[in-house]
Coordinates of C-alpha atoms (C1' of nucleotides) in Angstrom, one line a residue:
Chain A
X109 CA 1.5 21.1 -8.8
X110 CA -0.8 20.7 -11.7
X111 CA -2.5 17.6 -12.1
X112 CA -2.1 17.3 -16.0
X113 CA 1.6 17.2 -15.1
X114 CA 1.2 14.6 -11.9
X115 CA 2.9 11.7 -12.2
X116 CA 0.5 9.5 -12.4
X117 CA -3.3 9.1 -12.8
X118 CA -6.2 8.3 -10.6
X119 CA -8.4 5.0 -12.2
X120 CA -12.3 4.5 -11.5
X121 CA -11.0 0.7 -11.5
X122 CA -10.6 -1.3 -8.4
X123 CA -7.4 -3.3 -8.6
X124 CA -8.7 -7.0 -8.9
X125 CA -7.7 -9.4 -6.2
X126 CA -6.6 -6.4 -3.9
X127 CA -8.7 -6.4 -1.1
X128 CA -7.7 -4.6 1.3
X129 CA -9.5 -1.0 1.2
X130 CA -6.2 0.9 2.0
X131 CA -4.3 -0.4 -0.7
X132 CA -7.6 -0.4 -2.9
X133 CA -7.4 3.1 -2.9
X134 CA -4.3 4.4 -2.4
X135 CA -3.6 2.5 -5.7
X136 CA -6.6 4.1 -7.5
X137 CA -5.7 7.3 -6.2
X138 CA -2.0 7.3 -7.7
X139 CA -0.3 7.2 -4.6
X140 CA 1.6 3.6 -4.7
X141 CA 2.2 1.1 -7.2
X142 CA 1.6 -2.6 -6.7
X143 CA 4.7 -4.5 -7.8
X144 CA 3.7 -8.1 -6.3
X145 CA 2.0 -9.2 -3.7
X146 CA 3.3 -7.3 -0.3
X147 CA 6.0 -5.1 -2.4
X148 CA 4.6 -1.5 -3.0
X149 CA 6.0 1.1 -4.9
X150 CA 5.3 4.8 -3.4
X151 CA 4.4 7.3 -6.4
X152 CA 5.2 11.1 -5.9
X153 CA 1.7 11.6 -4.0
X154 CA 2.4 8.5 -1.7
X155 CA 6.0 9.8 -1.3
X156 CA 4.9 12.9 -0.2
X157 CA 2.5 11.3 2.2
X158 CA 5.2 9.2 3.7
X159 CA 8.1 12.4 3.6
X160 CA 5.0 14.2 5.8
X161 CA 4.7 11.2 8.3
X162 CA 9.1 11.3 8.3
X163 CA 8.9 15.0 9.2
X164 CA 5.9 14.4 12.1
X165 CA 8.2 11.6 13.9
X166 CA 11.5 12.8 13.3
X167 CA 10.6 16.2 15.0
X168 CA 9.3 14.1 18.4
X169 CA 12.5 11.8 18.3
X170 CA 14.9 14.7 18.1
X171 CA 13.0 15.9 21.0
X172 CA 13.7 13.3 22.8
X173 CA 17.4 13.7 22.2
X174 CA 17.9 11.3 19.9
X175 CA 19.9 11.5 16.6
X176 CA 19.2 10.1 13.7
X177 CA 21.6 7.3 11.0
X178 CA 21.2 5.3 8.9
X179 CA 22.2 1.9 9.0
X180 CA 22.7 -0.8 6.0
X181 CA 20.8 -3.2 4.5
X182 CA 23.0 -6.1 3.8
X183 CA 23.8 -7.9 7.3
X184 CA 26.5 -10.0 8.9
X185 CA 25.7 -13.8 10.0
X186 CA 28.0 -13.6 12.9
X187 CA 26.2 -10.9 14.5
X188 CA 22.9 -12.7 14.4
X189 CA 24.3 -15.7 15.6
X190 CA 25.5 -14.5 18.6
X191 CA 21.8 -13.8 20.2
X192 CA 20.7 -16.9 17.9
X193 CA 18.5 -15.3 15.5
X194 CA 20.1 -16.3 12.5
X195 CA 18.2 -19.9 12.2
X196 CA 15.4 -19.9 10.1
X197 CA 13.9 -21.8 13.0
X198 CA 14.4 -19.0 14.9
X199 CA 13.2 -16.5 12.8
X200 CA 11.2 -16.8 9.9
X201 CA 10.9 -14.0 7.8
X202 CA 15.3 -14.2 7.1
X203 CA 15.7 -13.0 3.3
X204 CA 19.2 -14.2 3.0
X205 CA 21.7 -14.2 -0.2
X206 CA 25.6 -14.8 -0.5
X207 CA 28.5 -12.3 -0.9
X208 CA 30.7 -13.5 -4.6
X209 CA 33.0 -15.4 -2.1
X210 CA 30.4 -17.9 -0.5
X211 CA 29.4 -16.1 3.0
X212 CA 26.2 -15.9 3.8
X213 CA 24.3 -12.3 4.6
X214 CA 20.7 -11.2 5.5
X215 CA 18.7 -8.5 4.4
X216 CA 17.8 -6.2 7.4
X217 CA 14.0 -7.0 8.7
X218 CA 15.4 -5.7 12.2
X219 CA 18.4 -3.7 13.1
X220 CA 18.6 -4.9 17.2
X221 CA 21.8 -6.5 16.6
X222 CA 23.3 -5.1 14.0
X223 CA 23.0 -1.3 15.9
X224 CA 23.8 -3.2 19.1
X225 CA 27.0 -4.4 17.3
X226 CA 28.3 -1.1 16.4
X227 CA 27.5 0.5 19.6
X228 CA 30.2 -1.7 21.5
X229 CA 33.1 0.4 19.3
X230 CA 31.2 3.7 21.3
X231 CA 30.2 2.7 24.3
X232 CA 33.2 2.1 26.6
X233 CA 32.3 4.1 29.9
X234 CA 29.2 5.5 31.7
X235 CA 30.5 8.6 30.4
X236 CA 29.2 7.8 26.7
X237 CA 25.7 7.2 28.0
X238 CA 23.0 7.0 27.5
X239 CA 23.0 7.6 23.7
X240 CA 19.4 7.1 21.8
X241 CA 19.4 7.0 17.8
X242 CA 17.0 6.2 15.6
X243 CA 16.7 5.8 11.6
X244 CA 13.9 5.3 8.9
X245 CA 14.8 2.5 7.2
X246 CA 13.7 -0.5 4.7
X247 CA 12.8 -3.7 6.7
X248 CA 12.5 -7.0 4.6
X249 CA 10.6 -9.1 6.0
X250 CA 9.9 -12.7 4.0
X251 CA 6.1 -13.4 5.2
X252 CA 4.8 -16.5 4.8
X253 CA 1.4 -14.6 3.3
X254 CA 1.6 -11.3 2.6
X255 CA -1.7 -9.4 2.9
X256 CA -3.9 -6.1 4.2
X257 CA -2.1 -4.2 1.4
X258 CA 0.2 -1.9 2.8
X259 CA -0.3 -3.0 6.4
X260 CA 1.5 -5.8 6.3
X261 CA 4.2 -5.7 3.4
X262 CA 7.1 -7.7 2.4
X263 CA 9.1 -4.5 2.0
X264 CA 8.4 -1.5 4.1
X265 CA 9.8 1.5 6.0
X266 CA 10.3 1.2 9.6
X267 CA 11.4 4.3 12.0
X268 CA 13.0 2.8 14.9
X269 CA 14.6 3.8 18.0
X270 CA 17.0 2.1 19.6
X271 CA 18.2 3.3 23.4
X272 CA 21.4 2.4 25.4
X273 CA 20.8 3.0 29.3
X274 CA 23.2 2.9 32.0
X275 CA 20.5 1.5 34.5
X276 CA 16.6 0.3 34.6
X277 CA 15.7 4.1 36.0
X278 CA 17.7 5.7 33.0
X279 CA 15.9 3.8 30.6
X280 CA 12.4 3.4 32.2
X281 CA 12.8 7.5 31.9
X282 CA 13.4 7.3 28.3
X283 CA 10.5 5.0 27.7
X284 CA 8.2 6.4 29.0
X285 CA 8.9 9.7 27.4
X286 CA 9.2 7.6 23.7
X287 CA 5.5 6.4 24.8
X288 CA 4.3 10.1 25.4
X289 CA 6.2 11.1 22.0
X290 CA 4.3 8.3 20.0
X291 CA 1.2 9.0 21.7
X292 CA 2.3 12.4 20.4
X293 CA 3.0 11.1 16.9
X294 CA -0.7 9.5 16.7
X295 CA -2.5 12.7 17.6
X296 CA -0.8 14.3 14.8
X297 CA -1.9 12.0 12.2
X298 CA -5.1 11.8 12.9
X299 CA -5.2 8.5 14.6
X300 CA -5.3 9.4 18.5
X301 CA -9.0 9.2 19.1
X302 CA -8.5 5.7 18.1
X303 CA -5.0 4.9 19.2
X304 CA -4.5 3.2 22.5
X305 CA -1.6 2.4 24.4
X306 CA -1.6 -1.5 24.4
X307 CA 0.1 -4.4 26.8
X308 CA 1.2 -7.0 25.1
X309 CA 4.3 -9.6 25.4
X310 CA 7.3 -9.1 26.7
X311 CA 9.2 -12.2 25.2
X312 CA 11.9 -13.7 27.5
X313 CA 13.1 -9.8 28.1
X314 CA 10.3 -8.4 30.9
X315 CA 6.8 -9.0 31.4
X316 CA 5.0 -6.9 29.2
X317 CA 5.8 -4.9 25.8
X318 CA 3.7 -1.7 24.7
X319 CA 2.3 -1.6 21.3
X320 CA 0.0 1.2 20.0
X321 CA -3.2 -0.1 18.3
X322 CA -5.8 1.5 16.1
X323 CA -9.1 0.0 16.0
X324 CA -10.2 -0.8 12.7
X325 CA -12.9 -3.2 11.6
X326 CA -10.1 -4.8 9.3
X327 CA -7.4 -4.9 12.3
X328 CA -5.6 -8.2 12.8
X329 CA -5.0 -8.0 16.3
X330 CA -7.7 -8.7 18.9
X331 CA -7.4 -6.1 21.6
X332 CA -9.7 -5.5 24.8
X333 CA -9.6 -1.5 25.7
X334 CA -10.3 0.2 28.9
X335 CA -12.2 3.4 27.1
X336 CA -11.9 5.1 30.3
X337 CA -8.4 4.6 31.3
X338 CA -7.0 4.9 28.0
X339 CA -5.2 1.4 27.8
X340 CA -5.8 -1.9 26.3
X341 CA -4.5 -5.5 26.5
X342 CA -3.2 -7.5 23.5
X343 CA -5.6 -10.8 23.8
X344 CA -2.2 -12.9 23.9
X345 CA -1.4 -11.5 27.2
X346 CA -5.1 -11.2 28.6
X347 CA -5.1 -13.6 31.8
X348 CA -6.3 -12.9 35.5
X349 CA -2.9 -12.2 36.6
X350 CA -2.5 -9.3 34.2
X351 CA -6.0 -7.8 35.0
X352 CA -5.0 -7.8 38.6
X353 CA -1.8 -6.3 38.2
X354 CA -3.1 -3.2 35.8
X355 CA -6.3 -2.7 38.2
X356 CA -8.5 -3.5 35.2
X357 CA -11.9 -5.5 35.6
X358 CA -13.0 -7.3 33.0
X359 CA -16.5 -6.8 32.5
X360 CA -15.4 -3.1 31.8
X361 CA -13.0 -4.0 28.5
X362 CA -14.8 -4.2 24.9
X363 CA -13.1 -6.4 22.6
X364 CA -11.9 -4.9 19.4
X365 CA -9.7 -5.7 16.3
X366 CA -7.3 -3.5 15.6
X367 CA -3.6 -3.0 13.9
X368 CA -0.2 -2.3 15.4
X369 CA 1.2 0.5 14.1
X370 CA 3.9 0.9 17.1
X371 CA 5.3 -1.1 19.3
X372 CA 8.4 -0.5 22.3
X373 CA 10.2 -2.8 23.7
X374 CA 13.0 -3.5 26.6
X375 CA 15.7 -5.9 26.6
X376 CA 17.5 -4.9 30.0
X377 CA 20.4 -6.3 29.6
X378 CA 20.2 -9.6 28.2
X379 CA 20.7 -8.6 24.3
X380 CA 24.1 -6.4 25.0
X381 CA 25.4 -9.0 26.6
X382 CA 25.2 -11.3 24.1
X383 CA 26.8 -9.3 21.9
X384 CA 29.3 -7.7 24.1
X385 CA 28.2 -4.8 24.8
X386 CA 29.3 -3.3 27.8
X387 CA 29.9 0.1 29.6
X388 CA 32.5 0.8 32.7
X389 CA 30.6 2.3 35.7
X390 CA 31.8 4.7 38.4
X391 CA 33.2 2.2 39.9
X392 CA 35.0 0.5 37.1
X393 CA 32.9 -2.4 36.7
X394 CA 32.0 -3.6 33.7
X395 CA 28.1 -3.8 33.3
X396 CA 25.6 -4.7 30.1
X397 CA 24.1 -1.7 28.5
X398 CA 20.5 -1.4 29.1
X399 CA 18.9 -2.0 25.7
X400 CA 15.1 -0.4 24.3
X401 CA 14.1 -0.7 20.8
X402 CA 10.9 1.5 19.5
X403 CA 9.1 1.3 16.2
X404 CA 6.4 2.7 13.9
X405 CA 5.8 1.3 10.5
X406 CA 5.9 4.5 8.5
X407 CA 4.2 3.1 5.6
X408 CA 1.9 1.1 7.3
X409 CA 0.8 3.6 9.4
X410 CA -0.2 5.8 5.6
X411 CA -1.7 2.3 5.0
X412 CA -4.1 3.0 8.7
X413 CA -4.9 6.4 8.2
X414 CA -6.2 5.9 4.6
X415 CA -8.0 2.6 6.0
X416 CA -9.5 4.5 8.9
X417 CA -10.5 7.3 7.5
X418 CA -11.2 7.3 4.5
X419 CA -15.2 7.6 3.3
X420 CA -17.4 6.4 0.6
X421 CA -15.7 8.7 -2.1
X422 CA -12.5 8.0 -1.4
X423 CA -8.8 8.9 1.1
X424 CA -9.2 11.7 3.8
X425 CA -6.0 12.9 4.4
X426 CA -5.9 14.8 7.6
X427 CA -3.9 18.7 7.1
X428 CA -0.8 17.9 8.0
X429 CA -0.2 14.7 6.6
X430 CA -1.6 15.3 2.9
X431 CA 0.2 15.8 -0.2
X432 CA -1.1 19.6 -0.6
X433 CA -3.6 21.3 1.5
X434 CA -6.1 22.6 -1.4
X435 CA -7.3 20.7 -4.3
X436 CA -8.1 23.5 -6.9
X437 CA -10.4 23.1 -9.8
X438 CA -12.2 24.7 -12.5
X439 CA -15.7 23.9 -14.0
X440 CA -16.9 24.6 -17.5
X441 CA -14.1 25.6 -20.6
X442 CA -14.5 28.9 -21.1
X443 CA -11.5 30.9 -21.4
X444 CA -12.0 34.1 -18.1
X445 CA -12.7 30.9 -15.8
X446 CA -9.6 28.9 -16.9
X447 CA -8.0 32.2 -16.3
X448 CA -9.7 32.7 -13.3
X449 CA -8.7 29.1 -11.7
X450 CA -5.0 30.3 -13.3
X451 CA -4.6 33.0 -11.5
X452 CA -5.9 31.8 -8.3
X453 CA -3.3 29.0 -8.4
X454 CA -0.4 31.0 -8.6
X455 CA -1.8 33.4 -5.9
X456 CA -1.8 30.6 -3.9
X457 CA 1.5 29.4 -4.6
X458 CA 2.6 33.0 -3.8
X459 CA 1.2 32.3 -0.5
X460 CA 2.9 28.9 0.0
X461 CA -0.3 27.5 0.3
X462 CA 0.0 23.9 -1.3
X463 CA -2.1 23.5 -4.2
X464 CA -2.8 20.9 -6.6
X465 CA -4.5 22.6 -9.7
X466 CA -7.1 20.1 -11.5
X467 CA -6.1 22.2 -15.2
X468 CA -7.5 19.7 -17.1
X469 CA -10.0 20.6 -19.3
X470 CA -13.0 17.4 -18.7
X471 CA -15.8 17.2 -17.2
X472 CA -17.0 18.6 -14.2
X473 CA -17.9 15.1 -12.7
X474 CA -14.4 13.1 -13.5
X475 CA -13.0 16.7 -11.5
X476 CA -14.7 16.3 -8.3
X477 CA -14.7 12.1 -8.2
X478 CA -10.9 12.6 -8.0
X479 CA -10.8 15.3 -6.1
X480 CA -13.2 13.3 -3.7
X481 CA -10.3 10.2 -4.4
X482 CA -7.4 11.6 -3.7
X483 CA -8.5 13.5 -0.7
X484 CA -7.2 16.2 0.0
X485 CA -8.1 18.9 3.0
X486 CA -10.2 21.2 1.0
X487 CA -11.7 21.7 -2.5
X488 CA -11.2 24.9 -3.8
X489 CA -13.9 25.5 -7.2
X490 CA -13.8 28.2 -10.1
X491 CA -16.9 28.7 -12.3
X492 CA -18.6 31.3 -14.1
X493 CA -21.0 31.6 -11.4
X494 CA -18.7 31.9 -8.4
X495 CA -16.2 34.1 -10.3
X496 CA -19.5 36.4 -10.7
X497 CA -19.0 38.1 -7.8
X498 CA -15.2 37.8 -7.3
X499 CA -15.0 34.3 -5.3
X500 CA -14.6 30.9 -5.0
X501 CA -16.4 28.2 -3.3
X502 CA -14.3 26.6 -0.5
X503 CA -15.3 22.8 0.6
X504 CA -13.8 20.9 3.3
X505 CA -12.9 17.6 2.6
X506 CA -14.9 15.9 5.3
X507 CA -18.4 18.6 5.3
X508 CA -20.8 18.3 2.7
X509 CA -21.6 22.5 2.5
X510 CA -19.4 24.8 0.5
X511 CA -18.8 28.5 1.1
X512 CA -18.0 31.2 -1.3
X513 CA -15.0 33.1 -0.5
X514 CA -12.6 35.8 -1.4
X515 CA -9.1 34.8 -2.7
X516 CA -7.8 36.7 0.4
X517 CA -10.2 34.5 2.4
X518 CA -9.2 31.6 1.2
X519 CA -5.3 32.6 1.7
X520 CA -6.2 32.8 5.4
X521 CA -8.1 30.6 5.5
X522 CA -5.3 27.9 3.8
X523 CA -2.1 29.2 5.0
X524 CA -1.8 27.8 8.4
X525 CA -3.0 24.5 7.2
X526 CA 0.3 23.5 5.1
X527 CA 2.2 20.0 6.4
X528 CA 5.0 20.7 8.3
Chain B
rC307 C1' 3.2 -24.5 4.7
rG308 C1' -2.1 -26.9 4.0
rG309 C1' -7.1 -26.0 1.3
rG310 C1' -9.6 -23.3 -2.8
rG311 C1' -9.5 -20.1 -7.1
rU312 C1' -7.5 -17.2 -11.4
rG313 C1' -3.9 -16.2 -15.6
rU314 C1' -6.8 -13.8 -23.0
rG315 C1' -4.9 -5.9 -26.0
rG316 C1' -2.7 -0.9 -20.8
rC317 C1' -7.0 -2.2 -17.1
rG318 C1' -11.6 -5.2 -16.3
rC319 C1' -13.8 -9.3 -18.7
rA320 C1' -16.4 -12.9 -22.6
rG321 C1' -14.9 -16.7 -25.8
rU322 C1' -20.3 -22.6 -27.1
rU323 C1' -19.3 -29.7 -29.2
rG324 C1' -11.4 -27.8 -30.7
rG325 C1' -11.9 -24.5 -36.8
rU326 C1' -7.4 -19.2 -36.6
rA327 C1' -10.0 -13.9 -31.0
rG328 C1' -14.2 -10.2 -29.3
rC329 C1' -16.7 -6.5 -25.6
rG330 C1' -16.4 -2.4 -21.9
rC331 C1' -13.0 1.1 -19.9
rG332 C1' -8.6 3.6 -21.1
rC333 C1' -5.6 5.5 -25.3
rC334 C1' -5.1 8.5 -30.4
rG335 C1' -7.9 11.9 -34.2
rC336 C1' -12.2 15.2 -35.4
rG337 C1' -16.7 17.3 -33.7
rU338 C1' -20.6 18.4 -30.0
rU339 C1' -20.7 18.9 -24.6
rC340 C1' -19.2 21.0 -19.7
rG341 C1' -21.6 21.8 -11.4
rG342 C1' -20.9 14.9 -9.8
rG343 C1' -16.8 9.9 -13.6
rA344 C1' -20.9 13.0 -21.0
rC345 C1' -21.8 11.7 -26.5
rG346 C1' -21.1 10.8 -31.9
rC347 C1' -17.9 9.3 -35.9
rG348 C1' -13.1 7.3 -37.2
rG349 C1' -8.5 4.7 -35.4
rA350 C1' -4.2 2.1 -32.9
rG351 C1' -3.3 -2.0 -29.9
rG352 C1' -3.2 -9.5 -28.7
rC353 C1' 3.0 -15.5 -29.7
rC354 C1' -4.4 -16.2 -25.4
rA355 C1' 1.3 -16.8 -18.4
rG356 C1' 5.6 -20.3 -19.8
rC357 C1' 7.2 -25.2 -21.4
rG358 C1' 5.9 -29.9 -23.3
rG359 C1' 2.0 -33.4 -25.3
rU360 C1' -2.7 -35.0 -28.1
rU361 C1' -4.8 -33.4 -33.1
rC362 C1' -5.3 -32.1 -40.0
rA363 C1' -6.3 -28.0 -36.5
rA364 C1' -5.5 -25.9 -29.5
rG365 C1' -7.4 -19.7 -26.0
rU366 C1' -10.4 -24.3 -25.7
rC367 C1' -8.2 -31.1 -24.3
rC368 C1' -3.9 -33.5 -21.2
rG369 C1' 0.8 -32.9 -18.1
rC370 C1' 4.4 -29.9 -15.7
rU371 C1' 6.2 -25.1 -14.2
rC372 C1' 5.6 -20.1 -12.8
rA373 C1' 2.8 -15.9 -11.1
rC374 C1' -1.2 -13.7 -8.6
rC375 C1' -5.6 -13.8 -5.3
rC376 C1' -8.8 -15.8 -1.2
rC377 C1' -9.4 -19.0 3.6
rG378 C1' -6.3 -21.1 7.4
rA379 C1' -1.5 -21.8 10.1
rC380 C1' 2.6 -18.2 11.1
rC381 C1' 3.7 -12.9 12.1
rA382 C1' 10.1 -13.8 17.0

RNA sequence: CGGGGUGUGGCGCAGUUGGUAGCGCGCCGCGUUCGGGACGCGGAGGCCAGCGGUUCAAGUCCGCUCACCCCGACCA
């Protein structure tokens, strides 16, 4: 892609009243649009960045064996009555409107029921289990106070799993292996040395629920981490009890913020019940399906990785999660450079390396502020003086020292760093 | 939902005791530049958030509404 031709442009302004660092600069950078406050529009780089994360996840869930649907927006009262999540007392964050003829409907910030519904019209014996699907989907979710920029949104897509077990075993199986896959998931997108398997609250369901926390300075979550072991505790939960029954001492926990960016949950039983939905074991008797629901917050989680690590010139997009792997400019006007830089891009693209080609013809400095901005894996630099001898000079992202290079080099270099 | 703040060209802002709106960035044209967000000259662009008052006269004073931001509560 060629930057004059990107849809849209990178701005040396800071969006006023947007705090949040994230959102800060993934707006400056031209990857999402600010429509109001918690409602984010995601531009063709931020779309890309988000299609990459889809691509990550949805490989490790079909792995697991799960299939992917879609499900709908608009949802019935009735089915949220039944496990009495419908009241606004109950849940908070309801968007709710009216169908023409005066019933009422919600717009989807959860899909538990709704999926759990369905199920009971393909879940009649033990035979049909266990089935595990999953979906990226829009979740509206009317917060009191929306804030964090992109990490905690009013409109934002979710990827969630949703289980159906014949028996605790089946699905404490299953779990487990969707807490290796996200763990998975985390590594990949540059998050895991940061990324800690979390117990938190288990509601009225079971004792504990796992989230997956990455410890930011900007975090909203208080956390206290076992370095060593790997796990943390959500503050909420943190209590003598719980310390003695995960074999943790205190005085070895630090105390960090940090922001959910996936959580898994189980409802044994309880949730199918109340809506009906039941299976026919071996020996015919009728038994609740065992329930697990497991999400990331896709955009969030874009909203994390630019929060965490970006640096004091702007996003650092790790390789496979970037928009293009090489961000390819030329310095100086004169016409065997610009031809230079030409040529080099459609070699590139030849190679199905992904490029995007600064062509613009300004000034050396507004070239490498955005390349710095937007972040890409590698900076790839035509001048008069590299093209000299026949190369380029190569600059990762994240290292302050260039090397010059060979356009074969820097195929070989770039090939096997494409996203997925 | 409590407390505080802000709404003026696309963006960021200034606007004095009320007198008919200006600056920077960006944008358009021409020229000079070209290894870290260059410069000169010439342009285009505004019912001052909305509604209603006060006044000869309102961006400016008063009232209401809306939107946005910050702190807190909430985040199933």
């Amino acid at each position: 892609m060629k930057l004059s031709e990107l849809f849209t442009k990178t701005s040396k302004d800071i969006p006023v009243g947007e705090t949040a660092k994230n959102a800060q600069l993934l707006i400056r950078a031209g990857f999402i649009f600010k429509d109001s406050a918690g409602v984010y529009a995601l531009l063709p780089l931020g779309l890309t960045v988000v299609e990459n994360l889809k691509g990550i996840i949805r490989k490790e869930m079909n792995s697991l064996g799960a299939q992917e649907l879609l499900m709908t927006t608009l949802q019935r009262k009735e089915i949220w009555e039944q496990t009495d999540r419908w009241d606004d007392n109950n849940v908070s964050c309801w968007f709710k409107s009216k169908l023409k003829n005066g019933a009422e409907v919600g717009m989807a910030w959860s899909h538990e029921e709704q999926i759990t519904n369905m199920m009971r019209l393909f879940i009649a014996s033990y035979r049909d289990l266990p089935v595990n699907v999953y979906q990226f989907q829009t979740k509206l979710r009317n917060e009191t106070r929306a804030r964090s920029g992109i990490i905690r949104a009013r409109e934002f897509l979710m990827k969630d799993l949703y289980s159906y077990s014949r028996t605790e075993a089946e699905h404490q199986a299953f779990y487990d292996s969707v807490t290796a896959a996200y763990l998975r998931v985390f590594d990949q997108v540059g998050l895991g040395d940061r990324t800690f398997l979390t117990f938190a609250s288990g509601g009225d369901f079971t004792q504990f629920s796992h989230e997956f926390q990455t410890i930011t300075p900007s975090g909203e979550d208080t956390i206290y981490l076992h370095r060593g072991k790997k796990i943390a505790i959500n503050e909420d939960v943190l209590d003598d009890d719980v310390l003695k029954k995960l074999e943790l001492d205190r005085a070895e926990l630090e105390k960090l913020l940090a922001v959910e960016v996936g959580n898994i949950f189980s409802f044994g039983g309880v949730k199918s019940a109340q809506l009906g939905c039941y299976y026919s074991d071996e020996d015919g008797k009728q038994k609740p399906v065992i329930l697990g629901s497991y999400g990331i917050g896709v955009t969030r989680l874009m909203g994390v990785i630019a929060e965490c690590l970006a640096d004091g010139n702007g996003l650092v997009w790790p390789a496979n999660v970037a928009p293009a792997t090489v961000h390819l400019i030329f310095v100086g006007n004169d016409d065997t450079v610009i031809k230079a830089a030409t040529d080099l891009y459609h070699q590139l693209q030849a190679a199905n390396v992904k490029v995007l080609y600064d062509d613009r013809v300004i000034t050396a400095g507004e070239k490498f502020a955005d390349a710095d901005l937007i972040g890409l894996p590698y900076r790839l630099t035509v001048s008069q003086r590299t093209i000299e001898n026949e190369q380029f000079e190569l600059k990762p992202r994240t290292i302050k020292d260039t090397k010059l290079v060979t356009a074969d080099e820097v195929i070989k270099i770039l090939a096997t760093k494409n996203a997925n």
